[in-house]
Coordinates of C-alpha atoms and ligand atoms in Angstrom, one line a residue:
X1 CA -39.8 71.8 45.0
X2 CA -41.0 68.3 43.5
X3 CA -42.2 67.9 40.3
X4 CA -45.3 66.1 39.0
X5 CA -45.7 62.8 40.2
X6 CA -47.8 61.4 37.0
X7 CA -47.0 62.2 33.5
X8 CA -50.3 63.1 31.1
X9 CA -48.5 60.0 28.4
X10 CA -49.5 57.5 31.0
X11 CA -46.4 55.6 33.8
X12 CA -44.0 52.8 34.1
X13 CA -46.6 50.2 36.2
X14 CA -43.5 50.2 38.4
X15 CA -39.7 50.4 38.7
X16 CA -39.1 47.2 36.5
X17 CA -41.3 48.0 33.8
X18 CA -38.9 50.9 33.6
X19 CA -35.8 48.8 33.6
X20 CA -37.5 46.4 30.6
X21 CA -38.6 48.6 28.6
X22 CA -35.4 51.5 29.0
X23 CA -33.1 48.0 28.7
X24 CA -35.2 47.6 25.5
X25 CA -33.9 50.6 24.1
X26 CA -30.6 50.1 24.9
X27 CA -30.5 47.0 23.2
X28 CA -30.7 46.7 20.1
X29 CA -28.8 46.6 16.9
X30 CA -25.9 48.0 18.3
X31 CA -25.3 45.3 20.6
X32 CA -25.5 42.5 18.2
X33 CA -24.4 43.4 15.1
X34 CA -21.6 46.6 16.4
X35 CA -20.3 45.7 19.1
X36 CA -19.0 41.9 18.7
X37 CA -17.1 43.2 15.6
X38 CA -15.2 46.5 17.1
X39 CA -14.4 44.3 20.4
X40 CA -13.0 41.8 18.5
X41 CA -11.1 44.3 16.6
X42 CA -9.9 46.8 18.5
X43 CA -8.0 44.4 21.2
X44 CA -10.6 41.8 22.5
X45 CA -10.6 42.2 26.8
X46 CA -8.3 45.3 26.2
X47 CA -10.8 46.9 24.7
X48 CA -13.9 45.2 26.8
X49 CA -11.9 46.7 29.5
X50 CA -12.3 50.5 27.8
X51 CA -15.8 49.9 26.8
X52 CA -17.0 49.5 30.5
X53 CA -14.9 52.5 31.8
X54 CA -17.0 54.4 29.3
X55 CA -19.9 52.7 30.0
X56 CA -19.4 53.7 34.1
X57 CA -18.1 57.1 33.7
X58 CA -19.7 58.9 30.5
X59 CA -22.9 56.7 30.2
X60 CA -24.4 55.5 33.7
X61 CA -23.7 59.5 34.7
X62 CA -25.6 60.9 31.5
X63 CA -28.3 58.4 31.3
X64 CA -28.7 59.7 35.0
X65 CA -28.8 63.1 33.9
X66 CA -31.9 61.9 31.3
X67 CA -33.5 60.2 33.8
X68 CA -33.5 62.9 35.9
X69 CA -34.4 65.7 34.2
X70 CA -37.0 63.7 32.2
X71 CA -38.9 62.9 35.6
X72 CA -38.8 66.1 37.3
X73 CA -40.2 67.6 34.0
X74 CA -42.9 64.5 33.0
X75 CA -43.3 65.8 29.8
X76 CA -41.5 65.2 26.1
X77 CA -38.3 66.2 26.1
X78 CA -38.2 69.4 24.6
X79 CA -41.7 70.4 26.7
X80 CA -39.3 69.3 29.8
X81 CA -36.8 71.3 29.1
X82 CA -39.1 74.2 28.7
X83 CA -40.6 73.5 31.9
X84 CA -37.5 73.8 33.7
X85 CA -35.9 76.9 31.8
X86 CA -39.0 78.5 32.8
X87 CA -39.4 77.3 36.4
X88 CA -34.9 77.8 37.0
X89 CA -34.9 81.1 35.1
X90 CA -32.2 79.7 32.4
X91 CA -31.3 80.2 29.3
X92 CA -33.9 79.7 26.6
X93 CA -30.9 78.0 24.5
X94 CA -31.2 74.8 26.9
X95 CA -34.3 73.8 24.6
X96 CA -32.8 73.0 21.9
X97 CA -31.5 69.3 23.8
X98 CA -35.0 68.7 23.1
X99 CA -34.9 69.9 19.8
X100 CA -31.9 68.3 18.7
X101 CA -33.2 65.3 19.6
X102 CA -36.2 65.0 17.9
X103 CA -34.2 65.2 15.1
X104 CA -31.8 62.8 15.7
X105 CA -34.4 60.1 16.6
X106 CA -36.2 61.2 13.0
X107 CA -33.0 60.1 11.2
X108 CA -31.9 57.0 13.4
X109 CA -35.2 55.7 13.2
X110 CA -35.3 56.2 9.2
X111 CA -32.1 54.0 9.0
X112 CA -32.7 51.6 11.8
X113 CA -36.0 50.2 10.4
X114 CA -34.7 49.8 6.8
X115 CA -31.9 47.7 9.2
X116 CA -34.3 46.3 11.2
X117 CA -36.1 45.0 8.0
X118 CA -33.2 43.1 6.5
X119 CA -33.5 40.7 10.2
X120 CA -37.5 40.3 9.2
X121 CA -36.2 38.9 5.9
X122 CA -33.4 36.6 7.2
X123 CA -36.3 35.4 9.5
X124 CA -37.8 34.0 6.3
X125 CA -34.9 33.1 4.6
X126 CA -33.4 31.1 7.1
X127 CA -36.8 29.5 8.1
X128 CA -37.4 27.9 4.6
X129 CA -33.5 26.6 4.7
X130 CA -32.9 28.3 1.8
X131 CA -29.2 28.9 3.4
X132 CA -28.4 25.3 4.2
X133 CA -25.3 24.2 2.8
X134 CA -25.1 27.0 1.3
X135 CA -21.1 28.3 0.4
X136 CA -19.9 31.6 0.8
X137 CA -20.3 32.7 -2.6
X138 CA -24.1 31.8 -2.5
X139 CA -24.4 33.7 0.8
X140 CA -22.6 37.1 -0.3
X141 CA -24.9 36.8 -3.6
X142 CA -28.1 36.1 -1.6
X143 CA -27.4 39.8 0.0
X144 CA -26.1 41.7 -2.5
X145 CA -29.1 40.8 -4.8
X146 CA -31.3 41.7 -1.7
X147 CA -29.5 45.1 -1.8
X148 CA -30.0 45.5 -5.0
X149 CA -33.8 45.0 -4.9
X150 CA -35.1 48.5 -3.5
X151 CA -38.9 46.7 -4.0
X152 CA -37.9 44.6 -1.9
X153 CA -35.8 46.2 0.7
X154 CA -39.2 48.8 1.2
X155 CA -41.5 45.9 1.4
X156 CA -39.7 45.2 5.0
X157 CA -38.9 48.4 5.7
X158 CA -42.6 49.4 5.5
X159 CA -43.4 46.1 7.7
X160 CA -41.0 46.5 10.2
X161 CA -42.5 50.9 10.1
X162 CA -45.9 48.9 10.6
X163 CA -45.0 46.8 13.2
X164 CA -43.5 50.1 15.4
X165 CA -46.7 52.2 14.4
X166 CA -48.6 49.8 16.0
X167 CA -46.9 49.5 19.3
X168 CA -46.7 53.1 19.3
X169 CA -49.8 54.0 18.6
X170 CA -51.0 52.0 21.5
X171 CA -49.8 54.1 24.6
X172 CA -47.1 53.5 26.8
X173 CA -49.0 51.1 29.1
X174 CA -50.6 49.0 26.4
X175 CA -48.2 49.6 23.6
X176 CA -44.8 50.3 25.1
X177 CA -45.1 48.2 28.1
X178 CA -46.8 45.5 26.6
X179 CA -44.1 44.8 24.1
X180 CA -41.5 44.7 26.4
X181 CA -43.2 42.7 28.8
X182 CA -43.3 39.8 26.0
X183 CA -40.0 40.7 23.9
X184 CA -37.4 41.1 26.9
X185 CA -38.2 38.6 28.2
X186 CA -38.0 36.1 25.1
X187 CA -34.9 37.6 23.9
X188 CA -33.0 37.2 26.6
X189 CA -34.2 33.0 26.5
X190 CA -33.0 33.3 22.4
X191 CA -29.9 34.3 23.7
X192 CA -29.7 32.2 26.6
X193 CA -30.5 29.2 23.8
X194 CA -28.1 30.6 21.4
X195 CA -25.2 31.0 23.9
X196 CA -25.6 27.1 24.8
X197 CA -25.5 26.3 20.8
X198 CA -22.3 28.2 20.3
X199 CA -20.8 26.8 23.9
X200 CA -20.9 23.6 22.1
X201 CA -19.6 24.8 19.4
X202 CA -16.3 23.9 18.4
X203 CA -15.6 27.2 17.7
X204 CA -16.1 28.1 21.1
X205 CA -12.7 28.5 23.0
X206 CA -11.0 30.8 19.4
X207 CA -14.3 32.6 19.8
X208 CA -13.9 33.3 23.5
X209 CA -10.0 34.2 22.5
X210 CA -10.9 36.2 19.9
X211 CA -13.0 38.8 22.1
X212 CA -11.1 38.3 25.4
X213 CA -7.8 37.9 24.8
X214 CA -5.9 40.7 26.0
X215 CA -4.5 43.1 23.7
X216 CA -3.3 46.2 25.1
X217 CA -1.2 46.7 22.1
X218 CA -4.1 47.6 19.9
X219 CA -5.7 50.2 22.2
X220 CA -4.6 52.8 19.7
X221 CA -6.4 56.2 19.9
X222 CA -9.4 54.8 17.3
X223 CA -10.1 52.5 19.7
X224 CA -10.8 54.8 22.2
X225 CA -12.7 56.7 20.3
X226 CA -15.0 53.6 19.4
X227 CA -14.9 52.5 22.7
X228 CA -17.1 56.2 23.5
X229 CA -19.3 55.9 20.7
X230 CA -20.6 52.8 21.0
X231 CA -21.4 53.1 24.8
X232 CA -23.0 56.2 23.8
X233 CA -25.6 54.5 20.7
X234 CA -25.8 51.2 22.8
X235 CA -27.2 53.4 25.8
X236 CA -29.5 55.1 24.0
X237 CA -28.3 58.5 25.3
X238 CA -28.3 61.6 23.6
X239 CA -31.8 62.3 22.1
X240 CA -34.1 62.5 24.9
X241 CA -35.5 58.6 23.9
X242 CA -34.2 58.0 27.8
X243 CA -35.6 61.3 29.1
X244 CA -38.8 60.5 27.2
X245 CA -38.8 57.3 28.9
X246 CA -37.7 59.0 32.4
X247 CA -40.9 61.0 32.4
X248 CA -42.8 57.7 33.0
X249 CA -40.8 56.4 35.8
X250 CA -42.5 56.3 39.0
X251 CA -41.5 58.7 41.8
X252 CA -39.6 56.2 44.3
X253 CA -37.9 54.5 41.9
X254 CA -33.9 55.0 42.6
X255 CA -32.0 56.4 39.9
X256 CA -28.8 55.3 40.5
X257 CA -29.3 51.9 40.8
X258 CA -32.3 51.4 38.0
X259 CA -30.1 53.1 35.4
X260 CA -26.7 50.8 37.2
X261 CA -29.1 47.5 36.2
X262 CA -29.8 48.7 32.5
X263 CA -26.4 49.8 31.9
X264 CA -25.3 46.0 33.6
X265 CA -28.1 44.4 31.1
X266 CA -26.9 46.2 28.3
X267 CA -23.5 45.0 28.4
X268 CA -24.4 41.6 29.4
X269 CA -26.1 41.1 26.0
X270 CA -23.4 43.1 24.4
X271 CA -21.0 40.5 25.8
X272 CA -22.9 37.2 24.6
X273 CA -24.1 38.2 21.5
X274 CA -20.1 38.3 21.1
X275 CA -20.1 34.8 22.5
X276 CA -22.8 33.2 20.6
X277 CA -21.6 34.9 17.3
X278 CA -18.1 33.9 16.9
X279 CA -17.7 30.4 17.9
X280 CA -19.9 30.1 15.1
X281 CA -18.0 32.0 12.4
X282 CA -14.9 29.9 13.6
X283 CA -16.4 26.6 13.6
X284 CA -17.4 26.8 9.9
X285 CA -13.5 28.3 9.7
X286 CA -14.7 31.7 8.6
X287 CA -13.0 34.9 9.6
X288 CA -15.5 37.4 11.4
X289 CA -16.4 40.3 9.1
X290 CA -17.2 43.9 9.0
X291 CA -20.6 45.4 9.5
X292 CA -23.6 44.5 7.2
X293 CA -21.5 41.7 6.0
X294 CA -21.2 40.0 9.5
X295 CA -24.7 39.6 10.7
X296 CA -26.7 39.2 7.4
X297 CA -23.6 37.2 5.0
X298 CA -20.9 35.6 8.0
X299 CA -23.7 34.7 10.3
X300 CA -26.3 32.7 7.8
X301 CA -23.4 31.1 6.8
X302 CA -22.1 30.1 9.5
X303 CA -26.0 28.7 10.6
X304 CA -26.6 27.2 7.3
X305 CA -23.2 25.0 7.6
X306 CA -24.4 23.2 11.2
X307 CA -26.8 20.7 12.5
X308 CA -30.0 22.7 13.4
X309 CA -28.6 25.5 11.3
X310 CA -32.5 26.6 10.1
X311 CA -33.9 26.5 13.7
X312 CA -31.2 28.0 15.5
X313 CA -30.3 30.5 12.6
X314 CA -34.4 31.7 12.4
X315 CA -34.3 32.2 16.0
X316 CA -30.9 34.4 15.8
X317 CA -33.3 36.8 13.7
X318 CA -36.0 36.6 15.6
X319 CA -34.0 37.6 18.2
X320 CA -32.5 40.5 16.4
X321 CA -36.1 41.5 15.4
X322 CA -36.8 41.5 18.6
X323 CA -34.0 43.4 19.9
X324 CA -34.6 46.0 17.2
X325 CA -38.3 47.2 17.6
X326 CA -37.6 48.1 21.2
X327 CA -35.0 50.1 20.4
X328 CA -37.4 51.7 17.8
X329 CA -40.2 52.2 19.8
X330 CA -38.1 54.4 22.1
X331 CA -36.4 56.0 19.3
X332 CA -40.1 58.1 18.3
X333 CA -41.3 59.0 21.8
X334 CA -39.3 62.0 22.4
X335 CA -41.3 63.4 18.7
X336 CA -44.9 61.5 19.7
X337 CA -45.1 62.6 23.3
X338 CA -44.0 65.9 22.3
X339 CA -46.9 66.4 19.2
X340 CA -49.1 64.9 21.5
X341 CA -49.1 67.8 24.2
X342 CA -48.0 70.7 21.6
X343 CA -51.6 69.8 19.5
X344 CA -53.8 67.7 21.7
X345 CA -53.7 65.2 19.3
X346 CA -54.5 61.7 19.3
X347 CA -51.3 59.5 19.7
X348 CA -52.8 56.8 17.5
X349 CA -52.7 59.6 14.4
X350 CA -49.2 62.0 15.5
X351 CA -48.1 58.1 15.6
X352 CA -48.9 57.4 11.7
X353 CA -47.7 60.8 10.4
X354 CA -44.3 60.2 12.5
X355 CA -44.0 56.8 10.6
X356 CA -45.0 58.3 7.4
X357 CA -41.8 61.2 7.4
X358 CA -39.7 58.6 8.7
X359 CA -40.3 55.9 6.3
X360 CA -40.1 58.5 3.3
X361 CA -36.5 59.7 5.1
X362 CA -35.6 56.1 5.2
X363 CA -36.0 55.5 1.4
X364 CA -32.3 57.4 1.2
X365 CA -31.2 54.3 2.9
X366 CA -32.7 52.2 0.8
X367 CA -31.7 53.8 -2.6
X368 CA -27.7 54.0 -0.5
X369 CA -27.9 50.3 -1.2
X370 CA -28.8 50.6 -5.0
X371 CA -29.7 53.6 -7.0
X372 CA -27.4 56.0 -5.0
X373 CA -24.9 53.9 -3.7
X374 CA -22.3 56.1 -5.6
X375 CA -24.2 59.4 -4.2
X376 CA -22.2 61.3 -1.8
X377 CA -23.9 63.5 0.8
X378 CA -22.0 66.2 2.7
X379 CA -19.0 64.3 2.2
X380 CA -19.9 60.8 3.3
X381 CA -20.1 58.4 0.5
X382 CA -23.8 57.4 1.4
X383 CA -27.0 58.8 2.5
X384 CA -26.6 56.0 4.8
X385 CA -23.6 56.7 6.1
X386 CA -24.8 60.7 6.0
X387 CA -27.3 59.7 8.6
X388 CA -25.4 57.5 10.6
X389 CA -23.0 59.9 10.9
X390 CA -24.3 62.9 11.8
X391 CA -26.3 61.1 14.6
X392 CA -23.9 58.6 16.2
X393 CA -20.8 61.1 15.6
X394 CA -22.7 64.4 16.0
X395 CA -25.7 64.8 17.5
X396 CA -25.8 62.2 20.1
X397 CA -22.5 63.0 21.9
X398 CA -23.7 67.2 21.8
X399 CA -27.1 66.0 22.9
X400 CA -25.2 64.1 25.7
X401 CA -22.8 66.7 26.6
X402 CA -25.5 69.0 27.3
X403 CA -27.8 66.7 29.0
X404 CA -25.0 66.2 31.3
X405 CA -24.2 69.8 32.1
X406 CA -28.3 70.8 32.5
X407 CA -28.4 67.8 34.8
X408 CA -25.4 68.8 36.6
X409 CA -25.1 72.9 37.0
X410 CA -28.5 74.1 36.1
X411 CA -31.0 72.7 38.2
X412 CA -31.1 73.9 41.6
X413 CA -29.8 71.6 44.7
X414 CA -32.6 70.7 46.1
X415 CA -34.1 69.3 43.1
X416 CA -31.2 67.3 42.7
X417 CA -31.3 65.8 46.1
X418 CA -34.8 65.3 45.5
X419 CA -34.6 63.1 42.3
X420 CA -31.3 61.3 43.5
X421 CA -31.8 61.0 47.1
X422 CA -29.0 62.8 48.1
X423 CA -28.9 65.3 50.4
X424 CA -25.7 67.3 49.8
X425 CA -22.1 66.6 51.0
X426 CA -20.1 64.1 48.9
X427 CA -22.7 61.8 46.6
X428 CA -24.1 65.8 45.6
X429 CA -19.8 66.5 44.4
X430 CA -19.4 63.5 43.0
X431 CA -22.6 64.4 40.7
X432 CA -21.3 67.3 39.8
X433 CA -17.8 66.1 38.8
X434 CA -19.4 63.0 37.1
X435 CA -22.2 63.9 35.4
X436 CA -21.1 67.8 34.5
X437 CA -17.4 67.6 34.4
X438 CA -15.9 64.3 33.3
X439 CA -18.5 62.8 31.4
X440 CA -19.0 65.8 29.4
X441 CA -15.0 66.7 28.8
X442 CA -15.0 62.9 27.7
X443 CA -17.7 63.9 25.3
X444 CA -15.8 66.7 23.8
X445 CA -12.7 64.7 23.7
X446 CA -14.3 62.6 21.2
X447 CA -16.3 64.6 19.6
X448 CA -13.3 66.8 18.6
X449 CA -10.9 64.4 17.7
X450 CA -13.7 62.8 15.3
X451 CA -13.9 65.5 13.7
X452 CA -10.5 66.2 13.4
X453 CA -10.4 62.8 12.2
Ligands
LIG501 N1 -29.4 51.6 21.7 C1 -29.9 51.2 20.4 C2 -29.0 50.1 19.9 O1 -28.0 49.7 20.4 C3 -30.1 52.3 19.4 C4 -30.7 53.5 19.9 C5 -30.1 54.7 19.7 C6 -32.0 53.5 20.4 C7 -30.7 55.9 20.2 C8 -32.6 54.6 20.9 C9 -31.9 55.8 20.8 O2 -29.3 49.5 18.8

């Protein structure tokens, strides 16, 4: 009842490659620039605390689910998905996971390389010490009047679109893995380097307080809710760009403890981003700030204020940079693999003309910083926020909830046993009440009470 054991898009060159370049995707803006702020918010270690339960319970089980299904189909997602509706005899409806997702990477990608751009800049801008000394008044203008250059802001949006179109359009093996292989491995020494700068710091012990001190008090419901959603956009999970990934993992590979190590990763760099960040803002006596405002205003201050600032505060970027084309590499595959097998085409072109429609979506993210920043869209005050919203709060958690349930009650037992290397009795339960009971009710829990909200 196995599956394929190659996929046509190429394989993983083994288990690790897997674990790099999935822990690629999982890191990315979300970690550095997210979910520093909303731990130190929301309770410090309280909410640390919350954040892993949903990483354990909602996001190891889905990402399981993705891995799964995306290696017993070997194909895109939504080609996967057809597979196995045809091969179980289930609902044609189940296809629309894949569909769903295409979408949603479409729009993520759009914003997340206009985001991705602004790091290029600060690359430059904090490499010609431009921020050095600079007050805070000088740093908040610096940004605003790169906001309010939409020339500008395309010029690295279009770079950073070139940069993914290239690795993408280069295969999994020498694209894909390639980048990883080199980018992984240097982030995580730019963090390891940056972590010993803020250690140093004296900032460092109201930094540490600040995101471990623990808070139970302000656990409030919101916090909860943040809790879920950022486990679920810091895993990746949702859109198939896991799944995608899943159909190049090699057949022996264990699921349950590759997706355990990219989960652990994940966090880890969650966790010291949080740690090299904040001793910072607290040694130059700033208060830690919201959003945009943290990592591209808060942060270059901060650098610019301390010995070294330009070096260390170029390599923070570099890192981000880093840490953000990974993530968008994975964001397209679901859309390239599947144009790939639906037309025979050549990935190098389905890659250019999945760039093309994205970059031209991600102009409303531009303009959300200028032109329309007063334009509402279906209720949210940005296109920006539009697009951020109906991925992060709406199709990611559906896309996950069903992954879940596929993964869980519609595949047949054996196949099950077969991917997980279970055979039955408890481990095959415990599956079940994981991945297709509590994970997904956890899903809908959110989900409703976001929209409620
Ligand atoms: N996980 C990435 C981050 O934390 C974002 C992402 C979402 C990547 C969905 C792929 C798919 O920045």
């Amino acid at each position: 009842m196995a599956g394929p054991t190659e996929s046509r898009h190429g394989m993983w060159s083994n288990r690790w490659l897997f674990v790099l370049a999935a822990a690629g995707s999982a890191v990315g803006l979300g970690n550095i620039w997210k979910f520093p702020y909303i731990a130190g918010e929301n309770g410090g270690g309280a909410f640390v605390i919350l954040y892993l339960l949903c990483i354990a319970f909602v996001g190891i089980p889905i990402m399981m689910a993705e891995v799964l299904i995306g290696r017993e189909g070997r194909q895109s997602p939504i080609n996967t998905m057809r597979h196995l509706i045809k091969q179980h005899h289930r609902h044609p409806a189940w296809v629309l996971i894949g569909w769903a997702g295409v979408a949603a990477g479409f729009l993520i990608l759009s914003y997340y390389v206009v985001i991705a751009g602004w790091a290029l800049y600060y690359i430059l801008q904090m490499g010609s010490g431009a921020l050095e000394g600079a007050t805070a008044e000088q740093a908040g203008a610096l940004f605003a009047e790169f906001l309010d250059s939409p020339i500008e802001l395309i010029f690295w949006q279009t770079l950073f679109m070139v940069l993914t179109v290239y690795i993408i359009s280069r295969g999994v093996i020498s694209g894909l893995e390639t980048a990883v292989r080199w980018f992984m491995p240097m982030l995580f020494l730019l963090m390891a380097v940056l972590l010993g700068y803020a250690v140093t710091s004296d900032g460092w012990s109201q930094g540490v307080e600040f995101m471990f001190r623990m808070d139970f008090d302000s656990l409030t419901p919101d916090a909860v809710l943040a809790a879920m959603g950022q486990a679920f956009f810091t895993l990746s999970l949702g859109m198939g760009a896991i799944m995608a990934y899943g159909a190049y993992v090699p057949s022996s590979a264990s699921i349950f403890s590759t997706v355990s190590i990219i989960a652990g990763l994940d966090t880890l760099v969650a966790v010291v981003a949080g740690l090299a960040i904040f001793p910072i803002v607290f040694a130059n006596g700033l208060e830690p700030s919201q959003g945009p405002g943290l990592m591209f205003v808060t942060v270059p201050l901060a650098f610019g204020q301390m010995p070294l600032g330009a070096l260390f505060g170029t390599l923070f970027f570099l890192l981000v940079s880093f840490a953000a084309i990974t993530s968008a590499i994975s964001i397209s595959e679901p859309a390239l693999a599947y144009l790939v097998e639906e037309y025979n085409a050549r990935r190098g072109r389905v890659a250019i003309s999945l760039g093309v429609i994205s970059w031209i979506l991600g102009l409303g993210t531009v303009f959300s910083f200028n032109y329309w920043a007063d334009v509402n869209v279906l209720g949210q005050p940005t296109f920006f926020d539009f697009a951020s919203f109906v991925t992060d709060k709406v199709l990611l958690p559906i896309g996950g909830l069903f992954i879940g349930l596929f993964g869980a009650w519609a595949l047949p037992k054996t196949v099950i046993g077969a991917q997980l290397g279970i055979d039955g009795g408890f481990r095959a339960v415990l599956w079940k009440l994981l991945a297709g009971a509590v994970a997904p009710l956890a899903v809908l829990v959110v989900f409703v009470n976001t929209l409620l909200g």
